[in-house]
PDB file of C-alpha atoms in Angstrom:
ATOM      1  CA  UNK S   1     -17.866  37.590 180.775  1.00 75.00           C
ATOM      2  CA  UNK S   2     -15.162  35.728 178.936  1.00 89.00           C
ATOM      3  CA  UNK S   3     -14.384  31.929 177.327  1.00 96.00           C
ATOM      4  CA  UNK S   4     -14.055  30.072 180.643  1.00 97.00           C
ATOM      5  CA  UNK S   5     -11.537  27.195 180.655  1.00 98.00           C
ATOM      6  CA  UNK S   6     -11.955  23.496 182.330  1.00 98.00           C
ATOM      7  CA  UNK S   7      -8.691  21.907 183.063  1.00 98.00           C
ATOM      8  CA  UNK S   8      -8.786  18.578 182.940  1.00 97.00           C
ATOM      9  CA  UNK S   9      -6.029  16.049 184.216  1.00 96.00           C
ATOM     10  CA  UNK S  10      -5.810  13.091 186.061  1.00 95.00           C
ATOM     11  CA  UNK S  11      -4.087  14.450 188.904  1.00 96.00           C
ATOM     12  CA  UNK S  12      -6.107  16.722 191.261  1.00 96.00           C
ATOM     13  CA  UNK S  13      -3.433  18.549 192.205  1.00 96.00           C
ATOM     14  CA  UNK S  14      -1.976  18.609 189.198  1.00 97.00           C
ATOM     15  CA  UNK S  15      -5.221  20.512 187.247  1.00 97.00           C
ATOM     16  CA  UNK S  16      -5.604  22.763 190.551  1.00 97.00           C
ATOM     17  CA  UNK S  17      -1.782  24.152 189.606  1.00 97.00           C
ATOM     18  CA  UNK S  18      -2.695  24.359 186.015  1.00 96.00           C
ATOM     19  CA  UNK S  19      -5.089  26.582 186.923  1.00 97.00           C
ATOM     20  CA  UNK S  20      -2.858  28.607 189.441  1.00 95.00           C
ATOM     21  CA  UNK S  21      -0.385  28.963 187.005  1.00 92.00           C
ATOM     22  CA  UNK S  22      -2.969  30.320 184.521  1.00 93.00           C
ATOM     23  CA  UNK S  23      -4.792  32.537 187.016  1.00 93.00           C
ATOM     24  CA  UNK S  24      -1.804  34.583 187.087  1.00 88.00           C
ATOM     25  CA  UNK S  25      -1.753  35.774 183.620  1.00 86.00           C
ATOM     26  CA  UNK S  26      -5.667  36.026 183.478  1.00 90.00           C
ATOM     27  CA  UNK S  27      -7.380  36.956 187.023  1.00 89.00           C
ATOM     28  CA  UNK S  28     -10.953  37.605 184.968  1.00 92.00           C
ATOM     29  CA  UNK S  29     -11.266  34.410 183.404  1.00 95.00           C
ATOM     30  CA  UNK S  30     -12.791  31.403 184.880  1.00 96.00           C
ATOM     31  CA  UNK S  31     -10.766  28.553 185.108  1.00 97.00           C
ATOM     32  CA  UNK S  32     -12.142  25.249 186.632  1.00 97.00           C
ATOM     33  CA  UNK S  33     -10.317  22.320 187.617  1.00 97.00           C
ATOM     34  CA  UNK S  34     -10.990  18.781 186.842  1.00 97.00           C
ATOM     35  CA  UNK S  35      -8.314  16.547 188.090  1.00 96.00           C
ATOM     36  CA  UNK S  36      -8.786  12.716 189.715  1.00 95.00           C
ATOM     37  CA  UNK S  37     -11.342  10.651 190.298  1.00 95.00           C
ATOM     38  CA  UNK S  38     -14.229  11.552 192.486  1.00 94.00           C
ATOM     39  CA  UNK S  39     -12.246  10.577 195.701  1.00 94.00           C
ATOM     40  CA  UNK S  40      -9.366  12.210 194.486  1.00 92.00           C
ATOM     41  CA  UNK S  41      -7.238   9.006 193.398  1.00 93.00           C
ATOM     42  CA  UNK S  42      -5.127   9.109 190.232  1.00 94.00           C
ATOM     43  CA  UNK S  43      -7.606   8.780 187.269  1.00 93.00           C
ATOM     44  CA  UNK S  44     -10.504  11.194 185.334  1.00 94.00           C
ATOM     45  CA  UNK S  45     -14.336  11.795 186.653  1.00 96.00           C
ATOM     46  CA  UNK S  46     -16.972  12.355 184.526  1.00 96.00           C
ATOM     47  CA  UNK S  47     -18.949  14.448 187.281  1.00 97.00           C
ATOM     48  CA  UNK S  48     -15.797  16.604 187.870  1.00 97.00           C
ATOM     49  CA  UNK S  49     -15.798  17.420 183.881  1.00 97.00           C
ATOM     50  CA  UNK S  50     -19.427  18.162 183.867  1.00 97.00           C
ATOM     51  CA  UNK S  51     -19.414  20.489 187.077  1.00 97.00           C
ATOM     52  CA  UNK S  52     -16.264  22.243 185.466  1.00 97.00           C
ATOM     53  CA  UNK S  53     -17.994  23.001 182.628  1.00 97.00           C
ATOM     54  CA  UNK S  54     -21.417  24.223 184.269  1.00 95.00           C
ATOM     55  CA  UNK S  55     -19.167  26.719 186.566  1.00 95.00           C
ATOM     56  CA  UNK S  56     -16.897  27.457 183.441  1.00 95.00           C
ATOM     57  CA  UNK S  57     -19.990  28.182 181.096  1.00 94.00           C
ATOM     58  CA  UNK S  58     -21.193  31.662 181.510  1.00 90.00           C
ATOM     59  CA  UNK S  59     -22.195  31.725 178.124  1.00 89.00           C
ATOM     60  CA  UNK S  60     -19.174  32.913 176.264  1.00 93.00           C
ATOM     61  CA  UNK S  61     -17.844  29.262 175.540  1.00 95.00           C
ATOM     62  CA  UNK S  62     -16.036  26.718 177.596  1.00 97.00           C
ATOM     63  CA  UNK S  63     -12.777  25.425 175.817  1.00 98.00           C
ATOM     64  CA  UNK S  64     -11.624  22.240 178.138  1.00 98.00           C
ATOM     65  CA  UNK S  65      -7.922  20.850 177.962  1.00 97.00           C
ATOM     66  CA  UNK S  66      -6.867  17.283 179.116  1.00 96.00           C
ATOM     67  CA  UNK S  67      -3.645  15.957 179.779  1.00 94.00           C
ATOM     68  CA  UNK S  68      -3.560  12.306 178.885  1.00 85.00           C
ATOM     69  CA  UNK S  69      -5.528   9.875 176.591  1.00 82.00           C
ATOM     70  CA  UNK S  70      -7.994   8.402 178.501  1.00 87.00           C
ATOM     71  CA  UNK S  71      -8.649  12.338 179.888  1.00 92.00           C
ATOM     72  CA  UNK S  72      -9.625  13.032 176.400  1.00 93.00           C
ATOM     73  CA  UNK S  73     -12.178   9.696 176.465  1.00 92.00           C
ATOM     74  CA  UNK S  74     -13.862  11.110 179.332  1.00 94.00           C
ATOM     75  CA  UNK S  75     -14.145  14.943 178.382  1.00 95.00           C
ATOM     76  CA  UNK S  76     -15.569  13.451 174.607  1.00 95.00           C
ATOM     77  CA  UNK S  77     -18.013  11.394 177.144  1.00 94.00           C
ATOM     78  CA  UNK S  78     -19.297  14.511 179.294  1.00 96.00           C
ATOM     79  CA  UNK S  79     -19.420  16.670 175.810  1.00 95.00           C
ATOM     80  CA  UNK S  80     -21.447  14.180 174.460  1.00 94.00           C
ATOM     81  CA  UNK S  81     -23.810  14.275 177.614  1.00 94.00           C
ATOM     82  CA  UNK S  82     -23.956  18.425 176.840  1.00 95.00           C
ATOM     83  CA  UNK S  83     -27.574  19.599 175.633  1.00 92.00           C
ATOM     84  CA  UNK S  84     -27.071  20.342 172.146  1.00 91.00           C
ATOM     85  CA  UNK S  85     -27.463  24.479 172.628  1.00 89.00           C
ATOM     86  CA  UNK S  86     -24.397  24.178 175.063  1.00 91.00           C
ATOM     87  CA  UNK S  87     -22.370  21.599 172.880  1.00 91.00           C
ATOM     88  CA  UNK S  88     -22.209  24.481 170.375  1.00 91.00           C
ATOM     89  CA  UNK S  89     -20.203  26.584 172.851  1.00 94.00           C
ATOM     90  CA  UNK S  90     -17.714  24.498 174.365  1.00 97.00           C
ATOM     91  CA  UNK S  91     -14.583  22.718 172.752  1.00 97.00           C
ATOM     92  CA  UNK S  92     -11.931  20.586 173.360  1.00 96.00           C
ATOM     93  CA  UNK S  93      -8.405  21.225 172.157  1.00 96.00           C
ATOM     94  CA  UNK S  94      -5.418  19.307 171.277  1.00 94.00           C
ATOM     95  CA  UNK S  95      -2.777  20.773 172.942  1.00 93.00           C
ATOM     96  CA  UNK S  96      -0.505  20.516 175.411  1.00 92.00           C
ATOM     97  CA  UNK S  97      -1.938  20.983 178.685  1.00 95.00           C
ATOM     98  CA  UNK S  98      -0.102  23.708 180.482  1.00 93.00           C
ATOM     99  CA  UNK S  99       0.726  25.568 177.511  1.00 90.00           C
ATOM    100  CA  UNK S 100      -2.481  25.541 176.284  1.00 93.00           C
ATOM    101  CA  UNK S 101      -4.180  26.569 179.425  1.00 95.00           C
ATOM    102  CA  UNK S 102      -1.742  29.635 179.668  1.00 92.00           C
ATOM    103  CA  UNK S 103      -2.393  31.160 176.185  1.00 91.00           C
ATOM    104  CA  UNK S 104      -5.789  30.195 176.410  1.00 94.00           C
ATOM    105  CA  UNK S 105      -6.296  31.605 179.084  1.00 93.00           C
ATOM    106  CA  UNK S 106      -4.354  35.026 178.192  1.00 90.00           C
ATOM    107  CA  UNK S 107      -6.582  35.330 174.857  1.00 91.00           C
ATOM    108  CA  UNK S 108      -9.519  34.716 176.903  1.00 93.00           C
ATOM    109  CA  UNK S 109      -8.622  37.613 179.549  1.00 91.00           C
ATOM    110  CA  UNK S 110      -8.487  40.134 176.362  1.00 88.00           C
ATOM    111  CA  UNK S 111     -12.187  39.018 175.558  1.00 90.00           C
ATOM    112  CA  UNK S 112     -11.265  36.134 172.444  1.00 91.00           C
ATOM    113  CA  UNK S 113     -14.328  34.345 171.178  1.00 94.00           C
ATOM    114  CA  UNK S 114     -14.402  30.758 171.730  1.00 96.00           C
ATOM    115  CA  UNK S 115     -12.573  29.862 167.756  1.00 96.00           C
ATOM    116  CA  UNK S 116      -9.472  32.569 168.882  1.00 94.00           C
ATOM    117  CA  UNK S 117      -9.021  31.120 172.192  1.00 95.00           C
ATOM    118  CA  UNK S 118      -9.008  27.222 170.822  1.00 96.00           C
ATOM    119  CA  UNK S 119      -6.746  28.412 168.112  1.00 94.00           C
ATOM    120  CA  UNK S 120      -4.379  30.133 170.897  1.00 91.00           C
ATOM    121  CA  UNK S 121      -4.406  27.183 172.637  1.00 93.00           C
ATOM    122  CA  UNK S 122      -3.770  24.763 169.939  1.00 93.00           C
ATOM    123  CA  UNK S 123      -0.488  27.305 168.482  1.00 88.00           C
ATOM    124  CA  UNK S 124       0.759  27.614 171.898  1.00 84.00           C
ATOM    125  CA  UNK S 125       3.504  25.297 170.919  1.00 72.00           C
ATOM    126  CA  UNK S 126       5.684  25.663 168.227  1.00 57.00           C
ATOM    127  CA  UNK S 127       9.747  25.573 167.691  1.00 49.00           C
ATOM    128  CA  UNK S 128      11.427  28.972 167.329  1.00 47.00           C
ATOM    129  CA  UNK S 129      11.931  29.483 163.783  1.00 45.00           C
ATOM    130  CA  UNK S 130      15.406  28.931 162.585  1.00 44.00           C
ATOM    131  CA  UNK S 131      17.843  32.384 163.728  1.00 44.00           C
ATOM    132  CA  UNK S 132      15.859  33.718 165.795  1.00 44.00           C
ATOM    133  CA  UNK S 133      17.585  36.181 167.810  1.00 45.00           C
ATOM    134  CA  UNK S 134      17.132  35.837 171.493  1.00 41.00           C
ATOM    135  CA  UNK S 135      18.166  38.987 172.500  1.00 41.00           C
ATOM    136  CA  UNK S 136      21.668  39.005 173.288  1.00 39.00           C
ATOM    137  CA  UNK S 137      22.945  42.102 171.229  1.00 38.00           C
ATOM    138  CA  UNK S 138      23.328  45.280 173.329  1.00 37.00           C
ATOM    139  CA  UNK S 139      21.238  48.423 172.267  1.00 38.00           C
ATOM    140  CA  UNK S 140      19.205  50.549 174.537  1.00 41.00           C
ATOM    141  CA  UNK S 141      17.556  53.255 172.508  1.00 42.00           C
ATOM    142  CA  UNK S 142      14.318  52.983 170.629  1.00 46.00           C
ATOM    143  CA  UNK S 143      13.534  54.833 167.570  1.00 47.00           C
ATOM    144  CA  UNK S 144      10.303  54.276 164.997  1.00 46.00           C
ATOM    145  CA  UNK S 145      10.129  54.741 161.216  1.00 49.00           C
ATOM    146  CA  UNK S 146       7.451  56.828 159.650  1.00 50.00           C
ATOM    147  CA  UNK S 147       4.294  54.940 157.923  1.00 58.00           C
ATOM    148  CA  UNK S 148       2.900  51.931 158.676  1.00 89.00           C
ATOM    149  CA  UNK S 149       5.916  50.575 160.072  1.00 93.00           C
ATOM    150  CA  UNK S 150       7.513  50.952 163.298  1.00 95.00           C
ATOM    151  CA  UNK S 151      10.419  49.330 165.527  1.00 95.00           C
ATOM    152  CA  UNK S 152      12.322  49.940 168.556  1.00 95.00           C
ATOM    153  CA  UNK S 153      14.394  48.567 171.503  1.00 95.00           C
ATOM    154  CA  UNK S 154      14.923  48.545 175.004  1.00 95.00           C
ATOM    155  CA  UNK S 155      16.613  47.025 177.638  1.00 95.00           C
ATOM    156  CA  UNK S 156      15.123  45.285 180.134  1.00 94.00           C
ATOM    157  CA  UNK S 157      15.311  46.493 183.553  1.00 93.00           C
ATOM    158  CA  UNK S 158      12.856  44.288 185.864  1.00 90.00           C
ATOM    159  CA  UNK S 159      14.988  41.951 187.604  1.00 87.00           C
ATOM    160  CA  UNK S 160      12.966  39.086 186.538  1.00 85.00           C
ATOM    161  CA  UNK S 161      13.452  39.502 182.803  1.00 88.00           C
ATOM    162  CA  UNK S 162      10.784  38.921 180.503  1.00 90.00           C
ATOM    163  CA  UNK S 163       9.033  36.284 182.146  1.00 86.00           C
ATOM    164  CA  UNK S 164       5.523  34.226 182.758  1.00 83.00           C
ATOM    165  CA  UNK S 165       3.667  37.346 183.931  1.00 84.00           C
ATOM    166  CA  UNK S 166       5.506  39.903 182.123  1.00 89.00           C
ATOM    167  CA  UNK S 167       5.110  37.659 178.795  1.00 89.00           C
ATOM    168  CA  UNK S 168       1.465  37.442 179.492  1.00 87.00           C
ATOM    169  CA  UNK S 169       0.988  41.255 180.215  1.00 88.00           C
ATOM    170  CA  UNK S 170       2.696  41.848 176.487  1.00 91.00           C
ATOM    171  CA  UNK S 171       0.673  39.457 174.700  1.00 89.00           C
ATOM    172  CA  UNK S 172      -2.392  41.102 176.315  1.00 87.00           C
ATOM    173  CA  UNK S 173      -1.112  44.597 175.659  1.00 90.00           C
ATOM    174  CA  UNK S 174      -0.843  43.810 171.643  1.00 92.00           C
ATOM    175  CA  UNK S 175      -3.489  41.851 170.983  1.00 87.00           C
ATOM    176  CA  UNK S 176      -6.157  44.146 169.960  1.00 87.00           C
ATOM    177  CA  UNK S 177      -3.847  46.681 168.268  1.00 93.00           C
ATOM    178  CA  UNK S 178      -4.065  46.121 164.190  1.00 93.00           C
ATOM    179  CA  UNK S 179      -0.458  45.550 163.441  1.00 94.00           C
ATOM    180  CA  UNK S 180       1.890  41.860 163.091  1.00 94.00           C
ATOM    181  CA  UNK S 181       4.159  42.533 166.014  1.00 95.00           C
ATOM    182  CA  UNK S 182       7.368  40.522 165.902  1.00 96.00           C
ATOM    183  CA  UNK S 183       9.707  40.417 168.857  1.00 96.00           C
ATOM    184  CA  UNK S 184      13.096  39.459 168.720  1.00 95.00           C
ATOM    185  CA  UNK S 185      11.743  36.985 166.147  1.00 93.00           C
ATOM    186  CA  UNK S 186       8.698  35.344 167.350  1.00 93.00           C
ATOM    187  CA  UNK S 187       4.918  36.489 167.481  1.00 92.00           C
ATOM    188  CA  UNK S 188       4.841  38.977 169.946  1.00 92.00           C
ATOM    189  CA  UNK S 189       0.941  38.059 170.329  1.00 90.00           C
ATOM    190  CA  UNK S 190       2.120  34.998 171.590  1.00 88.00           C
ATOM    191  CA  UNK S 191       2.546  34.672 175.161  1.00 86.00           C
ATOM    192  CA  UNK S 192       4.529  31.234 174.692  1.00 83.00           C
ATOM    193  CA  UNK S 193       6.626  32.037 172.049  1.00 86.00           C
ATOM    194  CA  UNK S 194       7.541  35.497 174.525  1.00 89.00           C
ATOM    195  CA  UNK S 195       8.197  32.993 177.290  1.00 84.00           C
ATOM    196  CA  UNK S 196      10.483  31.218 175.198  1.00 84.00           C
ATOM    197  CA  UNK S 197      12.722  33.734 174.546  1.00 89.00           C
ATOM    198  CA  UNK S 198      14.273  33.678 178.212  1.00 86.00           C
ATOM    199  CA  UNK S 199      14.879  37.326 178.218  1.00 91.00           C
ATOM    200  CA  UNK S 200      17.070  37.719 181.029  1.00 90.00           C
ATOM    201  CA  UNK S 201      17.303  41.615 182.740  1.00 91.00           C
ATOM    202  CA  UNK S 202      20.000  43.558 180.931  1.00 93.00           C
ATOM    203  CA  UNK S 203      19.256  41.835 177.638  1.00 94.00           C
ATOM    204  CA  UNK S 204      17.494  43.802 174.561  1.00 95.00           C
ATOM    205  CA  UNK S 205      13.985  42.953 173.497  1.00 95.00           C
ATOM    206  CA  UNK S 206      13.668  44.542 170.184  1.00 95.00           C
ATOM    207  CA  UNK S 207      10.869  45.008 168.235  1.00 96.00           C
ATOM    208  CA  UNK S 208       9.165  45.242 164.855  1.00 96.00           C
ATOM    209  CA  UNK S 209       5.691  45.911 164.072  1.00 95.00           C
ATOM    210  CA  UNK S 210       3.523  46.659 160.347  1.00 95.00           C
ATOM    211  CA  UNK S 211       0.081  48.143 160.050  1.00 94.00           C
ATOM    212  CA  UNK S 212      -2.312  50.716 160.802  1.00 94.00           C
ATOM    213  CA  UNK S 213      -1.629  50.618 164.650  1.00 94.00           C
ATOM    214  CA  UNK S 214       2.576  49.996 164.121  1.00 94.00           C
ATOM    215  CA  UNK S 215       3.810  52.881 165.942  1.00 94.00           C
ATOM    216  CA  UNK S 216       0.707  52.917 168.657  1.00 93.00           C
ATOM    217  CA  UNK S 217       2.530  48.886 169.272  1.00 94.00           C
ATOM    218  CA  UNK S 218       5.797  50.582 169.494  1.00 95.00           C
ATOM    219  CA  UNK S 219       4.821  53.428 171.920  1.00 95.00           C
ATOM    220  CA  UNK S 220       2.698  51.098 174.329  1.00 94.00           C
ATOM    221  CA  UNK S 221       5.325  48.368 174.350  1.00 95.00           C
ATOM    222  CA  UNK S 222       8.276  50.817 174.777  1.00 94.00           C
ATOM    223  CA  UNK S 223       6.200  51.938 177.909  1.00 94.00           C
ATOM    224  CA  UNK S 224       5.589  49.129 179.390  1.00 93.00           C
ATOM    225  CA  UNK S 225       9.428  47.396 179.346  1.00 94.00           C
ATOM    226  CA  UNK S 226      10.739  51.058 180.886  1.00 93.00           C
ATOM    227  CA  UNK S 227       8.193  50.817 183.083  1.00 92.00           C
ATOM    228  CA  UNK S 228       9.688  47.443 184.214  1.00 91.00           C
ATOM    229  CA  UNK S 229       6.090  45.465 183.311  1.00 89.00           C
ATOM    230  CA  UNK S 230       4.858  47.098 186.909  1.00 84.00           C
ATOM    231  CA  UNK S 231       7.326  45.036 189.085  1.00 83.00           C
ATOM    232  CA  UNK S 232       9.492  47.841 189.841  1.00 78.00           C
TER     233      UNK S 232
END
């Protein structure tokens, strides 16, 4: 079982590719959507939020994300109609809605309690810090240092470049490992802050990492870019 996620937007179409999108970064998690009213027009259903959440709640948590205001207004409504037992176990966030369902959703799939996948969610957006380097400087060899510090860097070869899935499958890899992982500059924890990178194939993804598990990070992540993330 994991946090299960309730998408909620008032577009039925709309949530349904929310949760597409999601589903392919996180196949074990269950995502539900909630979009339109209850015949499908533009707008927000209280019935659809509560059935999301009963089919989302398998007693992990349920974290639901909304697009617009008055989708918030309804998914406060259908928490407040929540038993009190199951209003302990499922949130809303304030985040943006497909960016929050995606690392959400990746930090559920590598079992997150309900707290780490709200705070995933509500971090997946945040501006590149100032410098960052993207990638562009050549370099194909990887190397790591001794102690509890490690780096190296690779090219990458899959012809996508680093991106949704491979991003996801990164974030996923790292999580658990007990070492700060930065990649190219950002949080390589972070599936968004991967994604924005817009590694391209032939471009360097070099990496950093400090702690007990820095040169197990290094050896898995080394792996899995030579390895072309499985799409080769």
């Amino acid at each position: 079982m994991s946090v299960g996620l309730v998408v909620v937007s008032h577009s039925r179409k709309l949530a349904e590719g929310v949760c597409e999108l999601a589903a392919q970064m996180a196949a074990d998690v269950h995502l539900a959507a909630a979009g339109g009213t209850d015949d499908d027009g533009i707008g927000t259903s209280l019935e659809k939020i509560q059935a999301g959440i009963a089919s989302a709640d398998t007693g992990d948590g349920v974290l639901l994300l909304t697009d617009l205001g008055s989708a918030v207004m309804t998914a406060e409504m259908a928490l407040e109609f929540l038993d009190p037992d199951q209003q302990q176990r499922v949130r809303m966030a304030d985040a943006a809605l497909v960016e929050g369902t995606v690392a959400a959703a990746v930090a559920a799939q590598t079992g997150k309690r309900l707290p780490e996948v709200l705070a995933a969610a509500e971090a997946a957006v945040q501006p590149a810090a100032p410098g960052t380097d993207t990638g562009q400087a050549a370099g194909t060899d990887a190397g790591t240092e001794a102690g509890d510090e490690a780096s190296g860097s690779w090219t990458l070869v899959n012809p996508m470049g680093l991106h949704a899935r491979p991003a996801a499958a990164v974030a996923q890899l790292l999580a658990d490992l007990d070492a700060e992982i930065t990649i190219n500059g950002v949080d390589g924890k972070s599936v968004m802050m991967l994604m924005t990178l817009g590694l391209k194939p032939g471009e360097t993804l070099s990496a950093t990492a400090t702690g007990p598990d820095a040169d197990r990070a290094i050896e898995l992540l080394g792996a899995e870019v030579r390895n072309g993330f499985g799409e080769m």
